[in-house]
Structures are given as C-alpha cells and as structure tokens.
PDB file of N, CA and C and ligand atoms in Angstrom:
ATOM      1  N   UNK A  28      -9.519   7.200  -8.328  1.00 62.00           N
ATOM      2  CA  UNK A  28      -8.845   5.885  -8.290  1.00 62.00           C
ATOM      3  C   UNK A  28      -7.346   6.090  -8.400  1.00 62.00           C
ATOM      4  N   UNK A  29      -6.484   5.443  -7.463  1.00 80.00           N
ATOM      5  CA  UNK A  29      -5.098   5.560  -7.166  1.00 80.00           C
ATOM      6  C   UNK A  29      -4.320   4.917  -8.898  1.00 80.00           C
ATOM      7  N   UNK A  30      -3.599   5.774  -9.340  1.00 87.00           N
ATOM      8  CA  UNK A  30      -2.527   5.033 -10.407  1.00 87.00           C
ATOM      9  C   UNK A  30      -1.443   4.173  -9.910  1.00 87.00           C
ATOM     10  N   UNK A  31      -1.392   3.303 -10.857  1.00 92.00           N
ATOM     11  CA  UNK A  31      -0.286   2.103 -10.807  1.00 92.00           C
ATOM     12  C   UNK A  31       1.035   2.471 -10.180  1.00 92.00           C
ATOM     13  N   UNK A  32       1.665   2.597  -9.376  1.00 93.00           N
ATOM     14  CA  UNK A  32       3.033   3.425  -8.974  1.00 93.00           C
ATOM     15  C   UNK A  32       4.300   2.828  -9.720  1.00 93.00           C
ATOM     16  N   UNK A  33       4.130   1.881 -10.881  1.00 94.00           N
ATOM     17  CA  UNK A  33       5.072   1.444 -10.980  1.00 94.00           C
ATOM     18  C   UNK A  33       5.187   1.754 -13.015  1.00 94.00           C
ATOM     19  N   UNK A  34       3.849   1.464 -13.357  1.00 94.00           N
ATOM     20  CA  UNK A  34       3.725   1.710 -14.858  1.00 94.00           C
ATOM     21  C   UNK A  34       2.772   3.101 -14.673  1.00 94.00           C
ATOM     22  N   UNK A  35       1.785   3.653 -14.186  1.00 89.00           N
ATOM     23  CA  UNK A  35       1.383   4.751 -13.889  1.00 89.00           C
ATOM     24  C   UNK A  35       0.085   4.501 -14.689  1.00 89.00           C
ATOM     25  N   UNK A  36      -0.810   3.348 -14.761  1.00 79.00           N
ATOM     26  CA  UNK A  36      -1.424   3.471 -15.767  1.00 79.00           C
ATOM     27  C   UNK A  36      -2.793   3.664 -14.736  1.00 79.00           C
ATOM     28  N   UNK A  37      -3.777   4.428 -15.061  1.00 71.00           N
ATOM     29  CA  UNK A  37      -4.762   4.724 -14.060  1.00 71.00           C
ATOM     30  C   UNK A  37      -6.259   3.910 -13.999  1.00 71.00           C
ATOM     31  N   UNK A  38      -6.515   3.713 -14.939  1.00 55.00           N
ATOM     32  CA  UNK A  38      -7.639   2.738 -15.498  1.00 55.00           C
ATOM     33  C   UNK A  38      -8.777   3.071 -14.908  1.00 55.00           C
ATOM     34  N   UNK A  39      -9.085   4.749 -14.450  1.00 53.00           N
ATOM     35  CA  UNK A  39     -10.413   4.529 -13.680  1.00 53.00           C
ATOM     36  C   UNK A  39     -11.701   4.214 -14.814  1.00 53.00           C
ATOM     37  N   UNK A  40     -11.307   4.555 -16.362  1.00 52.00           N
ATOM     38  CA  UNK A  40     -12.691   4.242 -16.951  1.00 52.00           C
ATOM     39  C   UNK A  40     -12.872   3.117 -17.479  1.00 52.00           C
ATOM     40  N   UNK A  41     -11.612   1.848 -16.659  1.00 53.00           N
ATOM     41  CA  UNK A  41     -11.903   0.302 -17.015  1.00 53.00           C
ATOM     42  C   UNK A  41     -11.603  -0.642 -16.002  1.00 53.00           C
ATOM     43  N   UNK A  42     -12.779  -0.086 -14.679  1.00 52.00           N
ATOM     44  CA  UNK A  42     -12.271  -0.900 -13.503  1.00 52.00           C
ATOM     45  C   UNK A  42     -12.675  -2.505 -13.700  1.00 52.00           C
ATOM     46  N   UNK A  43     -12.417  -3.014 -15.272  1.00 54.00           N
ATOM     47  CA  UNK A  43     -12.650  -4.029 -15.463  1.00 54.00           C
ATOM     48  C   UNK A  43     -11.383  -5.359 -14.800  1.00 54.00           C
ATOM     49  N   UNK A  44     -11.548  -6.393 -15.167  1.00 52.00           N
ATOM     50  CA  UNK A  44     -10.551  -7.668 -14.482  1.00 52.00           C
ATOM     51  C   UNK A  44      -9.295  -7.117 -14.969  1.00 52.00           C
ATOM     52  N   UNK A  45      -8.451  -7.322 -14.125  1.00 49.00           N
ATOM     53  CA  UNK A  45      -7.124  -6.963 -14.598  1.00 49.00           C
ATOM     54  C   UNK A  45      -6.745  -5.522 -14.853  1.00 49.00           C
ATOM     55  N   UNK A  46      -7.563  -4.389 -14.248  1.00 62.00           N
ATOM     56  CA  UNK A  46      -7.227  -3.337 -14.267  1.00 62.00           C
ATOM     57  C   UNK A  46      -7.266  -2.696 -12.961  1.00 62.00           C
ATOM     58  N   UNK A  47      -7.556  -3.822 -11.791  1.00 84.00           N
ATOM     59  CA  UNK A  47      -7.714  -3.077 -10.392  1.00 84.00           C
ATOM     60  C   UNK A  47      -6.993  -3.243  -9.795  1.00 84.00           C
ATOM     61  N   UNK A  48      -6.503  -2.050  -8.873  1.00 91.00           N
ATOM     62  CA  UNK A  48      -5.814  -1.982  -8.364  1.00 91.00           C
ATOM     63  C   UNK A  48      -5.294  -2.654  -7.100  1.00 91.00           C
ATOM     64  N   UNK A  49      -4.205  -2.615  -6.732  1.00 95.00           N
ATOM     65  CA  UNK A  49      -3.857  -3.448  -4.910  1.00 95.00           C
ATOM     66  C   UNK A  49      -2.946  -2.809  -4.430  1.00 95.00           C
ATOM     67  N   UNK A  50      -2.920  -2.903  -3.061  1.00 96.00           N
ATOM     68  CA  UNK A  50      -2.217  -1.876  -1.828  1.00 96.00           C
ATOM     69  C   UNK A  50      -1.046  -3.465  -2.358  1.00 96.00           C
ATOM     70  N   UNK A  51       0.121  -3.225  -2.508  1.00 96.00           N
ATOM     71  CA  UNK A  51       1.365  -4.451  -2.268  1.00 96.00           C
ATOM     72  C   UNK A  51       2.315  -4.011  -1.378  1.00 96.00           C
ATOM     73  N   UNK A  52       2.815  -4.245  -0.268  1.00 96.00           N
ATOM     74  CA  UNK A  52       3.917  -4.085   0.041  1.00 96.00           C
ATOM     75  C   UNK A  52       5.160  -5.164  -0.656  1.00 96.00           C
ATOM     76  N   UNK A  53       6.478  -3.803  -0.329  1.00 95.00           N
ATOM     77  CA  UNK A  53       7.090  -4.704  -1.043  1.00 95.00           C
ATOM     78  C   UNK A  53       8.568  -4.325  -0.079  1.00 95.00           C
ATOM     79  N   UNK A  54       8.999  -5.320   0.372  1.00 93.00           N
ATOM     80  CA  UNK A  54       9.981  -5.530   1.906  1.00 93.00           C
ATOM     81  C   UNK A  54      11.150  -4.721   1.388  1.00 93.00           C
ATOM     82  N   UNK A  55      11.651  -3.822   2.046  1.00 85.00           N
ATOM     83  CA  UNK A  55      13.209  -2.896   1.947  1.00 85.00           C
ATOM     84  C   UNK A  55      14.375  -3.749   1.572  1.00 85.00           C
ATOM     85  N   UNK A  56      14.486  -4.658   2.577  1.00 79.00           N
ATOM     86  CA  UNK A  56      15.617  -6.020   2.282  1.00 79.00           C
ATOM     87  C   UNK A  56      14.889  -7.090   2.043  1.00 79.00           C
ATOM     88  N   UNK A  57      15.480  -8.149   1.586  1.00 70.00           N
ATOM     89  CA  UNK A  57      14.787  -9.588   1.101  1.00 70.00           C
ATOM     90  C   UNK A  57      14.712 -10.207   2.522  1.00 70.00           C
ATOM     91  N   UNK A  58      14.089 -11.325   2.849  1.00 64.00           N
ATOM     92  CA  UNK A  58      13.619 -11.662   3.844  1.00 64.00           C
ATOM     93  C   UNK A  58      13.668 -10.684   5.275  1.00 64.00           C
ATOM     94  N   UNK A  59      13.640  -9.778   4.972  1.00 66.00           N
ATOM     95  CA  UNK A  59      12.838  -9.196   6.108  1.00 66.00           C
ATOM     96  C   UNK A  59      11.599  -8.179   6.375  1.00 66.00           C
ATOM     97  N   UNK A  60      10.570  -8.136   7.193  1.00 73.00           N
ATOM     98  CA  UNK A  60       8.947  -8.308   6.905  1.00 73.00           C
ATOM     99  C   UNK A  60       8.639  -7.018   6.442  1.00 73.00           C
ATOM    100  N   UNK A  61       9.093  -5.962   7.168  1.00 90.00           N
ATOM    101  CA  UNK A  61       9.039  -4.265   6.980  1.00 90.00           C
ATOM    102  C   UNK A  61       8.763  -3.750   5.761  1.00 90.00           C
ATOM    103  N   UNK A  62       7.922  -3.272   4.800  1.00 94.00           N
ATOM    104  CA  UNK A  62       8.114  -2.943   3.605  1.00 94.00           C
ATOM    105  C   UNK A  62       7.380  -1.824   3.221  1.00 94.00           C
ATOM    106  N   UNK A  63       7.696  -1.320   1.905  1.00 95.00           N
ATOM    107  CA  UNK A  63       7.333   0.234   1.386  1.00 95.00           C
ATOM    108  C   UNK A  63       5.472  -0.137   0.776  1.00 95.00           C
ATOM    109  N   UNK A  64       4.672   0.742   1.351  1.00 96.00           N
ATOM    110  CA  UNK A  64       3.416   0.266   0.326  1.00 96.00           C
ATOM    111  C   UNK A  64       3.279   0.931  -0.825  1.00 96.00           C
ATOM    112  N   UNK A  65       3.336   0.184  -1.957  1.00 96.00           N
ATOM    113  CA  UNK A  65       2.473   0.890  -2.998  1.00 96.00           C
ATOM    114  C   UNK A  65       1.427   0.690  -3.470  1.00 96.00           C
ATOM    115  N   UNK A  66       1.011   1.457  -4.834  1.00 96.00           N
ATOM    116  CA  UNK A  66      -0.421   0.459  -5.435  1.00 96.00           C
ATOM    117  C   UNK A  66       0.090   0.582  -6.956  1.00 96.00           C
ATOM    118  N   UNK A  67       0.393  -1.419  -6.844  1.00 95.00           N
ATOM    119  CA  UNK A  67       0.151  -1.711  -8.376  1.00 95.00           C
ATOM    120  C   UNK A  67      -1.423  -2.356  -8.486  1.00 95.00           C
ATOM    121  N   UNK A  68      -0.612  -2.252 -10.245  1.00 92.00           N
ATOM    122  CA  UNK A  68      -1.822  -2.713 -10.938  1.00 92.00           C
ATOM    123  C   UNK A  68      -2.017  -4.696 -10.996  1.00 92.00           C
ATOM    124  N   UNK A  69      -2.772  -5.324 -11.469  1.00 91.00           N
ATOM    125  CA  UNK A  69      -2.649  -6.379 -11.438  1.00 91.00           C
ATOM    126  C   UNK A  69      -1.054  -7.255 -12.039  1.00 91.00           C
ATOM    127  N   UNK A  70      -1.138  -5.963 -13.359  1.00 92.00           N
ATOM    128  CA  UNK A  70      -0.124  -6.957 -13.999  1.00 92.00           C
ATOM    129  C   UNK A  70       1.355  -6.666 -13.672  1.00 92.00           C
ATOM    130  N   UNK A  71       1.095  -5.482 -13.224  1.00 94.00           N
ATOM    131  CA  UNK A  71       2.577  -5.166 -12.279  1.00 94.00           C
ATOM    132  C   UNK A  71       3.007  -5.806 -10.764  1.00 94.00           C
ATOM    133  N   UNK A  72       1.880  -6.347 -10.298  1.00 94.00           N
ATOM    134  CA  UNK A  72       2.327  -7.400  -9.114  1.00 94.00           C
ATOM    135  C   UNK A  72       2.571  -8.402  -9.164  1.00 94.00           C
ATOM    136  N   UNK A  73       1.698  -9.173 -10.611  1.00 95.00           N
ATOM    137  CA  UNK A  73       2.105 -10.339 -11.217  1.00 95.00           C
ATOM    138  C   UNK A  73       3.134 -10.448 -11.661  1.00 95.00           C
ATOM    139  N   UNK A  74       3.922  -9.606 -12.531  1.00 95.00           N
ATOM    140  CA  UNK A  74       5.420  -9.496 -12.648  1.00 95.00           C
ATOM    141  C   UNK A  74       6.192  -9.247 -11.442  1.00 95.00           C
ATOM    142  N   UNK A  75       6.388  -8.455 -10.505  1.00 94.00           N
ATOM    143  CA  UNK A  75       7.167  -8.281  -9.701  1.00 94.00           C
ATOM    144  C   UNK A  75       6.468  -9.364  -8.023  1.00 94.00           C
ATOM    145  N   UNK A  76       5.848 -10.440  -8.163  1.00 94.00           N
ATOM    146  CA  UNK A  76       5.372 -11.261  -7.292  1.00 94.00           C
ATOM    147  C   UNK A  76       6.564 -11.438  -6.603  1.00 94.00           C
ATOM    148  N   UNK A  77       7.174 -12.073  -6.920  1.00 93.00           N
ATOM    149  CA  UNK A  77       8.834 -12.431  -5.870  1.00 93.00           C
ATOM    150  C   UNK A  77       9.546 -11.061  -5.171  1.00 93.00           C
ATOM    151  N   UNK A  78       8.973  -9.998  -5.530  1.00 92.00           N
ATOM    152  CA  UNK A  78       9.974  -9.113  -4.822  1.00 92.00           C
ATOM    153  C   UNK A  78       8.623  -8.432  -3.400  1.00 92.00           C
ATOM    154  N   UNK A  79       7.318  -9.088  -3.374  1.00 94.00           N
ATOM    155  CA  UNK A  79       6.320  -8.251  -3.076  1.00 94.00           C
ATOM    156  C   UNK A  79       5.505  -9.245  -1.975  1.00 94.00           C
ATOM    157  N   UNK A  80       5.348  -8.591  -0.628  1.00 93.00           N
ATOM    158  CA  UNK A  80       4.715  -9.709   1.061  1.00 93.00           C
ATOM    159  C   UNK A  80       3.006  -9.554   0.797  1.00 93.00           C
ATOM    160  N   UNK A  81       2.756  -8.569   0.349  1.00 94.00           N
ATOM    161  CA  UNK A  81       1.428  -8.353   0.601  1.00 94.00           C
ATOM    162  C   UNK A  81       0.520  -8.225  -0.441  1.00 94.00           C
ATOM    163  N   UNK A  82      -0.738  -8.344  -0.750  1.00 95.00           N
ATOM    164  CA  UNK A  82      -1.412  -7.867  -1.780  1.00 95.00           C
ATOM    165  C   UNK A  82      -3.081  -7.873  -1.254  1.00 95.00           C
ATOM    166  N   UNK A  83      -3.190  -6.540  -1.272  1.00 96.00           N
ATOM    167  CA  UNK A  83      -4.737  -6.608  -0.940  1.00 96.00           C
ATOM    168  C   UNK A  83      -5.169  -5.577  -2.107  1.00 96.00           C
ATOM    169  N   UNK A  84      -6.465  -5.642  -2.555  1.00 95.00           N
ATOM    170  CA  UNK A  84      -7.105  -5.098  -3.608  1.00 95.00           C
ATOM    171  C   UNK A  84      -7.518  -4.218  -3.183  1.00 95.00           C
ATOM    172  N   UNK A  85      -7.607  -2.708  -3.749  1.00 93.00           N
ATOM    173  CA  UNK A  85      -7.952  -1.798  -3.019  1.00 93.00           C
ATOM    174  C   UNK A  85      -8.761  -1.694  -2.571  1.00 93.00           C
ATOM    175  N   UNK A  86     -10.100  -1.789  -3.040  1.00 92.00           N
ATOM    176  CA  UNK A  86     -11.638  -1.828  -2.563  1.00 92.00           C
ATOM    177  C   UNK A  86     -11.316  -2.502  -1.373  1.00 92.00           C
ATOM    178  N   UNK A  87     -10.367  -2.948  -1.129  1.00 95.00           N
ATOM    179  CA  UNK A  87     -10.792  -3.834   0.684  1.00 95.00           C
ATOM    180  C   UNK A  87      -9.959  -3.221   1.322  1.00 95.00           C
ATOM    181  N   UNK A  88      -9.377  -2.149   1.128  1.00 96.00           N
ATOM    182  CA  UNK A  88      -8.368  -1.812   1.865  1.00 96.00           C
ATOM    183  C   UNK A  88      -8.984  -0.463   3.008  1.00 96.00           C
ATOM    184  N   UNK A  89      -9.568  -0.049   3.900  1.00 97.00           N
ATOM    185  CA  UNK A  89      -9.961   0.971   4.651  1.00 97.00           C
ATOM    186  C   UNK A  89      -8.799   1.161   5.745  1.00 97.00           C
ATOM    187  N   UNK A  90      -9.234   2.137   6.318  1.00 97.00           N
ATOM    188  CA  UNK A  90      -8.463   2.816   7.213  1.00 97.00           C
ATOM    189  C   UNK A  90      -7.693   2.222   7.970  1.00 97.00           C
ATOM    190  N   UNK A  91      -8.543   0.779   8.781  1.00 98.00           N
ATOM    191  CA  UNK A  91      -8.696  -0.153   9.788  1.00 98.00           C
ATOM    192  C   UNK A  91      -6.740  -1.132   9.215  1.00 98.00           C
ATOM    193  N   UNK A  92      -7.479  -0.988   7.892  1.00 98.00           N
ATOM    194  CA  UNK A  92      -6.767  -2.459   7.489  1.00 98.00           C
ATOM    195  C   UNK A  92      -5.470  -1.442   7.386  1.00 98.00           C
ATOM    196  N   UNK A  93      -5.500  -0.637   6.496  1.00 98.00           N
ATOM    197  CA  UNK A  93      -4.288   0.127   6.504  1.00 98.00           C
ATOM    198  C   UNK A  93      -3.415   0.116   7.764  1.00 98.00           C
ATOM    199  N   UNK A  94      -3.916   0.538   8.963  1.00 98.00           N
ATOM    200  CA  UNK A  94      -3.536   0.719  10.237  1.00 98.00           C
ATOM    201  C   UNK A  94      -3.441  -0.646  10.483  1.00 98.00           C
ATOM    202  N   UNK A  95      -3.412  -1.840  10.750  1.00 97.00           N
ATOM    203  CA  UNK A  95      -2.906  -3.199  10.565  1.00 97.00           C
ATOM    204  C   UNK A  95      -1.804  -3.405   9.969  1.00 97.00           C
ATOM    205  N   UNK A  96      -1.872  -2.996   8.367  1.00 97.00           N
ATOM    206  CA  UNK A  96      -0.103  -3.296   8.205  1.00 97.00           C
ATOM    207  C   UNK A  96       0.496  -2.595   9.238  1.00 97.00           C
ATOM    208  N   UNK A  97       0.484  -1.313   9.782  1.00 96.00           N
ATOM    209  CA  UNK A  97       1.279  -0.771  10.298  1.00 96.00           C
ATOM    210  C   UNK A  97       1.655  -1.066  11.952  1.00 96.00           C
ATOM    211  N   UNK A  98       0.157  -1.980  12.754  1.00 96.00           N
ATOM    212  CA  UNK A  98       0.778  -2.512  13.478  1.00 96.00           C
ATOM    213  C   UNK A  98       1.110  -3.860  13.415  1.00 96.00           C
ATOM    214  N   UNK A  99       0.696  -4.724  12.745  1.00 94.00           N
ATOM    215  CA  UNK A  99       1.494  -6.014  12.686  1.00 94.00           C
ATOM    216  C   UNK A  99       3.368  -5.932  11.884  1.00 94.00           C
ATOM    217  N   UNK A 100       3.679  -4.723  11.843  1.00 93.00           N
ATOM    218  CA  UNK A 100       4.933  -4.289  11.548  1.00 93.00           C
ATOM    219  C   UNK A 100       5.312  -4.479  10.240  1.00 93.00           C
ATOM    220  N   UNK A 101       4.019  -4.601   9.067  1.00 94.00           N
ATOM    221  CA  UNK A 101       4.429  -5.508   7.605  1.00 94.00           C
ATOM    222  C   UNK A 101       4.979  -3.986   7.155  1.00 94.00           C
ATOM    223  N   UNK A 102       4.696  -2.788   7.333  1.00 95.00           N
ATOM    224  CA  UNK A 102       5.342  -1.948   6.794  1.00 95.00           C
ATOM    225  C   UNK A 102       6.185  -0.683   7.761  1.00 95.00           C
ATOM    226  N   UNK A 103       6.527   0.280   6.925  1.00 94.00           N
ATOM    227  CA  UNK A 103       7.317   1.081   7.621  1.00 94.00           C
ATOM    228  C   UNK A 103       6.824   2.275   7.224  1.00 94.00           C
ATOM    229  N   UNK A 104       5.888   2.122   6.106  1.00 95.00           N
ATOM    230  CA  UNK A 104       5.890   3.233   5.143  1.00 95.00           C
ATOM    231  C   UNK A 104       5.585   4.666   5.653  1.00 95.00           C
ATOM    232  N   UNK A 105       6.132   5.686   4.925  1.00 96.00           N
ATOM    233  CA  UNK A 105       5.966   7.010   5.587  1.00 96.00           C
ATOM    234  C   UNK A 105       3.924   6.736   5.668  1.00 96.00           C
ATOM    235  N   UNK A 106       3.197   7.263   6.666  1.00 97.00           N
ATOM    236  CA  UNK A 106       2.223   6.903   6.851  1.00 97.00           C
ATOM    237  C   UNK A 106       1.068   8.204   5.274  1.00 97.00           C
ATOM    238  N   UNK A 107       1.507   9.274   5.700  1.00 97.00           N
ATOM    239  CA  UNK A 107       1.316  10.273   4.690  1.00 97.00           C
ATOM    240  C   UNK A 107       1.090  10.309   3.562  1.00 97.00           C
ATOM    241  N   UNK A 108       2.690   9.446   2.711  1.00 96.00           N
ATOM    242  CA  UNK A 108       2.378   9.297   1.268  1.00 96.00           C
ATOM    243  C   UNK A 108       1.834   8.011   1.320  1.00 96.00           C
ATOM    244  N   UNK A 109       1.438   7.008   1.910  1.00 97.00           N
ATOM    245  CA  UNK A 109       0.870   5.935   1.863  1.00 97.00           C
ATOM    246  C   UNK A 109      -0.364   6.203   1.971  1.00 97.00           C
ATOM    247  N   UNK A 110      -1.333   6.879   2.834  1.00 97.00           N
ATOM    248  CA  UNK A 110      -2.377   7.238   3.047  1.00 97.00           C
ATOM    249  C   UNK A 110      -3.121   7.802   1.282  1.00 97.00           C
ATOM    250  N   UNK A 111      -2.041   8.657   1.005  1.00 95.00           N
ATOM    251  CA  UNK A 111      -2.255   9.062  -0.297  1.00 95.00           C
ATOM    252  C   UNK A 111      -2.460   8.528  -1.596  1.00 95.00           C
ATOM    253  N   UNK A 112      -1.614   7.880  -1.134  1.00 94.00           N
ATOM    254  CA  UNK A 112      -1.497   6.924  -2.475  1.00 94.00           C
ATOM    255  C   UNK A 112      -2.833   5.516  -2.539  1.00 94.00           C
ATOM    256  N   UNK A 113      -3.062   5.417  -1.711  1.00 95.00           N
ATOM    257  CA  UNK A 113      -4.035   4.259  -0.821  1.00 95.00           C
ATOM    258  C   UNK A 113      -5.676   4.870  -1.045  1.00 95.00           C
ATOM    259  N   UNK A 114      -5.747   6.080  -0.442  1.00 94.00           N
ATOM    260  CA  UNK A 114      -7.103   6.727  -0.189  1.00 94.00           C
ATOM    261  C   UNK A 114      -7.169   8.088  -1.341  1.00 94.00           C
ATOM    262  N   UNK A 115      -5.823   8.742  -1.625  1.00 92.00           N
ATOM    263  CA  UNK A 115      -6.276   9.782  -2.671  1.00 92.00           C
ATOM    264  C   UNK A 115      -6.431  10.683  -1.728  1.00 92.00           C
ATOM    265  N   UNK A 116      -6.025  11.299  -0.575  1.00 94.00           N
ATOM    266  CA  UNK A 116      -5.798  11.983  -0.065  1.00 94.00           C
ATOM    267  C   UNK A 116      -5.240  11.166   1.407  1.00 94.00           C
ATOM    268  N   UNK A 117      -4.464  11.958   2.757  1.00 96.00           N
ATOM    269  CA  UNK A 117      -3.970  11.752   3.567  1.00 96.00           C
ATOM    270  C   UNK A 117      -4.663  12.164   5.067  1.00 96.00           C
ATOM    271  N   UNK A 118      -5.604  11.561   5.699  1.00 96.00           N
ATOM    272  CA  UNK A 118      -6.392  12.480   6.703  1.00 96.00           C
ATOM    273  C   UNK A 118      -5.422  12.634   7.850  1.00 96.00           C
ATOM    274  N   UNK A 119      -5.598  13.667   8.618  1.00 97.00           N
ATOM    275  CA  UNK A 119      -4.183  14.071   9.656  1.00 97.00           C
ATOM    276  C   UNK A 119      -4.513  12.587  10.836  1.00 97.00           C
ATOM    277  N   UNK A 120      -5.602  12.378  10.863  1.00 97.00           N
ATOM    278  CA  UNK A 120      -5.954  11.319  12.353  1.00 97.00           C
ATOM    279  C   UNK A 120      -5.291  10.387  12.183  1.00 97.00           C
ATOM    280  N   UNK A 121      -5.442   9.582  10.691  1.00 98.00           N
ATOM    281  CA  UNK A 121      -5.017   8.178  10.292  1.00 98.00           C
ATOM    282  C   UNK A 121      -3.698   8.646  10.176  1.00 98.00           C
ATOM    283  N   UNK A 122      -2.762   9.707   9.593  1.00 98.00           N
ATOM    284  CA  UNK A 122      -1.956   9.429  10.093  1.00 98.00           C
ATOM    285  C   UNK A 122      -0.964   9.525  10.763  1.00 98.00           C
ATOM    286  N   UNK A 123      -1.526  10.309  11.737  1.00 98.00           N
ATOM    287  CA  UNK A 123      -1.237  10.409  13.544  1.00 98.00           C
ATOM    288  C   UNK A 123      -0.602   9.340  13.924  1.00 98.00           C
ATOM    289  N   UNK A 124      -1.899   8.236  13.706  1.00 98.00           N
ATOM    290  CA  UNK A 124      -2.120   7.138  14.302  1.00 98.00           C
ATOM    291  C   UNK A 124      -1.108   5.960  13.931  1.00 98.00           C
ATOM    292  N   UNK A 125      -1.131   6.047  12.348  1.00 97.00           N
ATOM    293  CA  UNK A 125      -0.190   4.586  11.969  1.00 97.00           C
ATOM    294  C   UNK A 125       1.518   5.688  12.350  1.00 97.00           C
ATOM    295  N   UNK A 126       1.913   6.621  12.203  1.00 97.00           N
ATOM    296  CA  UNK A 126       2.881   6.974  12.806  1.00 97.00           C
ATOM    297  C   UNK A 126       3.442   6.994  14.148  1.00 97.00           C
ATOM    298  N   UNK A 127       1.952   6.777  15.237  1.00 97.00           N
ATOM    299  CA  UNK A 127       2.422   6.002  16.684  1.00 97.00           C
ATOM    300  C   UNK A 127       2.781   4.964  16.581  1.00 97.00           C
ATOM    301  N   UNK A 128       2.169   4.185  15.520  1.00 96.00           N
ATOM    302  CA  UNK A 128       2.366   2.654  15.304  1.00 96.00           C
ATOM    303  C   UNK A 128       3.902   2.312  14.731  1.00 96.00           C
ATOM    304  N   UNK A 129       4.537   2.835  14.246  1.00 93.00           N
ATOM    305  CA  UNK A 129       5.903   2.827  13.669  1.00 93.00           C
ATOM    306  C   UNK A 129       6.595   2.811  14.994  1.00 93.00           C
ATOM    307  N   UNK A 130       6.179   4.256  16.089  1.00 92.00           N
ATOM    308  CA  UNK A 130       6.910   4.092  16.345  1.00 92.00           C
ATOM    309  C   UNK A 130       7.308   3.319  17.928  1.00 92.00           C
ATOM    310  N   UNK A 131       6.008   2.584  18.168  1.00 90.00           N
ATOM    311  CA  UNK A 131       5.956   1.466  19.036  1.00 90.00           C
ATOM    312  C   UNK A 131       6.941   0.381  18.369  1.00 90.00           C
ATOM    313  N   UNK A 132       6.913   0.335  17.610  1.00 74.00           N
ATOM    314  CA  UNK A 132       8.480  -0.523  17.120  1.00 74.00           C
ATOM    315  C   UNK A 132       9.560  -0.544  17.506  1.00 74.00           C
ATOM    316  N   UNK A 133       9.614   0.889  17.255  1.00 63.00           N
ATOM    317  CA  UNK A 133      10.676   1.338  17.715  1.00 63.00           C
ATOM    318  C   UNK A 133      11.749   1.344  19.285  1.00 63.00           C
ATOM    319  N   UNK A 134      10.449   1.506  19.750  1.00 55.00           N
ATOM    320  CA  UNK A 134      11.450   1.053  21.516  1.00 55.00           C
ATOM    321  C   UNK A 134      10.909  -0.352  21.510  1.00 55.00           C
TER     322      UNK A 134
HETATM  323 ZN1   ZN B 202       1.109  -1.148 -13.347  1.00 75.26          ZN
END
C-alpha cells in the first residue's frame, strides 16, 4: 500500500475509514488543469482541498484510469514516479504509453 506523500503515514495495517488512500492531482499553477499526481491520505486532501483537481481512491485507480488523467491532459506527471507511487512499482508498457500521451500535447 502506497504512503501518504505528504505526511508519509502508511496505514497498511488500518485500511480502516479515513486511512485510505487517493491518487490527487494537484495543478502546477492555480487555475490551470495540468497537475503533479500524488497519493494522499484522506486527511491530507481534506486539508489541502483548495490547492488539489482530482481525487480518486486508490482501489479505483488501474492502469486504464491512470492513463486517462494523462490523456484528458489533468496531469503532466513524470509517468514513472507516478506509476510508482500509484501501483508500487512502475511497468515499462504503462509507462511508454502515458509518456506518448504527454507528449501528444505537446504538438
Ligand atoms: Zn497524509
């Protein structure tokens, strides 16, 4: 189970309410959509809510969806440490893939 990136707290032996985790993006500049993913914890997204576009709980988060932020353009994130931080390891395919997706943005 991925730790909190912000308080570091890991909670895998209390995946009780309020200890699970969520993929959040959280936008580079203020109103604009692009943003870094991390994974807080509940109460660290609840505090930092105003600075943060996205929130999905990890358990729902798969490959598919991951690769969605990256083409509906909600993030930018290096695909690698996101993968990592997201899944607990980084598979080379997925992120091949959301790194084409960046960079269809791009042109
Ligand atoms: Zn936290």
């Amino acid at each position: 189970m991925a730790s909190c990136s912000r308080c570091g707290k890991a909670g895998e032996k209390e995946p009780a309410q309020g200890k699970a985790r969520s993929l959040v993006t959280i936008p580079y500049e203020q109103g604009l959509g692009a943003g870094r993913i991390l994974v807080y914890c509940r109460e660290c997204w609840t505090e930092m809510a105003e600075h943060i576009a996205e929130v999905i709980p990890l358990e729902m988060v798969s490959p598919s969806v991951l690769l969605d932020l990256y083409r509906t353009g909600k993030t930018t994130s290096d695909p690698f440490t996101a993968c990592q931080l997201v899944f607990g390891h980084a598979e080379p395919e997925l992120v091949r893939e959301a790194q084409a997706l960046i960079h269809s943005h791009c042109g």
